[in-house]
CSV table of C-alpha atoms in Angstrom, one decimal:
chain,number,residue,atom,x,y,z
A,29,MET,CA,20.7,39.7,-28.7
A,30,VAL,CA,17.7,37.4,-28.8
A,31,GLN,CA,17.6,34.7,-26.2
A,32,ARG,CA,15.1,32.3,-24.8
A,33,VAL,CA,14.2,34.7,-22.1
A,34,THR,CA,13.2,37.5,-24.6
A,35,LYS,CA,9.7,38.6,-23.7
A,36,PRO,CA,7.2,40.4,-26.0
A,37,ILE,CA,7.8,43.6,-24.1
A,38,ASP,CA,11.5,43.5,-24.9
A,39,VAL,CA,10.8,43.6,-28.7
A,40,THR,CA,11.0,47.1,-30.1
A,41,LYS,CA,10.8,48.5,-33.6
A,42,SER,CA,14.6,48.7,-33.8
A,43,LYS,CA,15.0,45.0,-32.7
A,44,GLU,CA,12.1,43.6,-34.7
A,45,LYS,CA,14.0,42.6,-37.9
A,46,LEU,CA,16.8,41.1,-35.9
A,47,ILE,CA,14.5,39.0,-33.8
A,48,LEU,CA,12.5,37.8,-36.8
A,49,LYS,CA,15.6,36.8,-38.6
A,50,THR,CA,16.9,34.9,-35.6
A,51,VAL,CA,13.7,33.1,-34.9
A,52,TYR,CA,12.8,32.1,-38.4
A,53,ASN,CA,16.4,31.6,-39.8
A,54,HIS,CA,16.1,27.8,-40.0
A,55,ILE,CA,13.0,27.9,-42.3
A,56,LYS,CA,13.9,27.5,-45.9
A,57,ILE,CA,11.4,28.5,-48.7
A,58,SER,CA,11.4,25.9,-51.4
A,59,GLY,CA,12.9,27.4,-54.5
A,60,VAL,CA,11.7,25.8,-57.8
A,61,ARG,CA,8.2,26.8,-59.0
A,62,LYS,CA,6.7,24.2,-61.3
A,63,PHE,CA,3.9,26.4,-62.6
A,64,LYS,CA,3.5,30.0,-63.6
A,65,VAL,CA,0.5,32.3,-63.5
A,66,GLY,CA,-1.6,31.7,-66.6
A,67,ASP,CA,-0.6,28.0,-67.1
A,68,ILE,CA,-3.4,25.5,-67.9
A,69,VAL,CA,-3.5,22.6,-65.6
A,70,ARG,CA,-5.6,19.6,-64.5
A,71,ILE,CA,-6.4,18.6,-60.9
A,72,SER,CA,-5.8,15.0,-59.6
A,73,LYS,CA,-8.9,13.0,-58.7
A,74,ASN,CA,-9.3,11.7,-55.2
A,75,LYS,CA,-9.5,7.9,-55.6
A,76,HIS,CA,-9.9,5.5,-52.7
A,77,VAL,CA,-8.0,2.2,-52.3
A,78,PHE,CA,-10.5,0.0,-54.2
A,79,ALA,CA,-11.0,2.3,-57.2
A,80,LYS,CA,-10.6,0.8,-60.7
A,81,GLY,CA,-7.2,1.2,-62.2
A,82,TYR,CA,-8.5,2.1,-65.6
A,83,THR,CA,-10.4,5.2,-64.5
A,84,PRO,CA,-8.6,8.5,-65.1
A,85,ASN,CA,-6.5,9.9,-62.3
A,86,TRP,CA,-6.9,13.5,-63.6
A,87,THR,CA,-9.9,15.7,-64.3
A,88,THR,CA,-11.0,16.3,-67.8
A,89,GLU,CA,-11.9,19.9,-66.9
A,90,LEU,CA,-9.1,22.4,-67.4
A,91,PHE,CA,-8.1,25.2,-64.9
A,92,LYS,CA,-6.0,28.3,-65.1
A,93,ILE,CA,-3.5,29.3,-62.4
A,94,THR,CA,-4.3,32.7,-61.1
A,95,ALA,CA,-1.9,33.2,-58.2
A,96,VAL,CA,1.1,31.6,-56.5
A,97,LYS,CA,1.4,31.8,-52.7
A,98,ILE,CA,5.0,31.6,-51.5
A,99,THR,CA,4.5,29.3,-48.5
A,100,ASN,CA,6.4,26.2,-47.4
A,101,PRO,CA,5.5,24.3,-49.7
A,102,ILE,CA,4.4,26.6,-52.5
A,103,ILE,CA,0.6,26.5,-53.3
A,104,TRP,CA,-1.3,27.7,-56.3
A,105,LEU,CA,-4.8,29.3,-56.6
A,106,LEU,CA,-6.9,28.3,-59.6
A,107,GLU,CA,-10.0,29.4,-61.6
A,108,ASP,CA,-11.9,27.4,-64.2
A,109,MET,CA,-12.0,28.4,-67.9
A,110,ARG,CA,-15.1,30.5,-67.3
A,111,GLY,CA,-13.3,32.7,-64.8
A,112,GLN,CA,-14.9,31.3,-61.7
A,113,PRO,CA,-12.4,30.9,-58.8
A,114,ILE,CA,-11.9,27.5,-57.4
A,115,GLN,CA,-12.2,27.2,-53.6
A,116,GLY,CA,-9.0,26.2,-51.9
A,117,ALA,CA,-5.3,26.0,-52.9
A,118,PHE,CA,-3.4,23.2,-54.5
A,119,TYR,CA,0.1,21.7,-54.0
A,120,ALA,CA,2.4,20.9,-57.0
A,121,GLU,CA,1.6,17.1,-56.6
A,122,GLU,CA,-2.1,17.8,-57.2
A,123,LEU,CA,-1.6,19.6,-60.5
A,124,GLN,CA,-0.6,18.5,-63.9
A,125,LYS,CA,0.4,20.9,-66.6
A,126,THR,CA,-1.5,20.4,-69.9
A,127,THR,CA,0.5,20.9,-73.1
A,128,ASN,CA,-2.5,20.6,-75.5
A,129,PRO,CA,-5.7,21.9,-74.0
A,130,ASP,CA,-7.5,21.8,-77.3
A,131,VAL,CA,-8.1,18.0,-77.1
A,132,TYR,CA,-11.8,17.2,-76.6
A,133,LEU,CA,-13.5,14.0,-75.6
A,134,VAL,CA,-15.8,12.2,-78.1
A,135,GLU,CA,-19.3,12.4,-76.8
A,136,LYS,CA,-21.1,10.3,-79.5
A,137,VAL,CA,-20.1,8.6,-82.8
A,138,LEU,CA,-22.7,9.4,-85.4
A,139,ARG,CA,-21.7,7.1,-88.3
A,140,ARG,CA,-19.1,4.4,-88.9
A,141,LYS,CA,-17.6,3.4,-92.2
A,142,GLY,CA,-14.8,0.9,-93.1
A,143,GLN,CA,-13.7,-2.7,-92.7
A,144,LYS,CA,-13.6,-4.8,-89.6
A,145,TYR,CA,-10.2,-3.5,-88.3
A,146,THR,CA,-10.1,0.0,-89.8
A,147,LEU,CA,-13.1,1.9,-88.7
A,148,ASN,CA,-13.6,5.6,-89.4
A,149,GLY,CA,-16.2,7.5,-87.5
A,150,LEU,CA,-18.1,10.7,-87.9
A,151,VAL,CA,-18.1,12.5,-84.6
């Protein structure tokens, strides 16, 4: 039996699993995984208190989940779309799954055509 007075010398190979189960029995691993390996996600931007509200909260760059580490809480490892690993690990609150990664930002409008309220642009 494992008690408070169990010393490291008292632990043997036969008692190892029993002691681990007793000591770490109260720790529960969170169950639901929001993301899977291969999902395309965005990372939340770090904004301070006085940042403008109209600036985006998420990066425009897309990342791919490469690994899931089962810790408490669960963390994800990422790489960019070129295959370069991103340093660090991310929690679920810092990631946003992207449903349509083929949306691109307009860099420059080349030509405009149309009336005052209905403008069509050549991008």
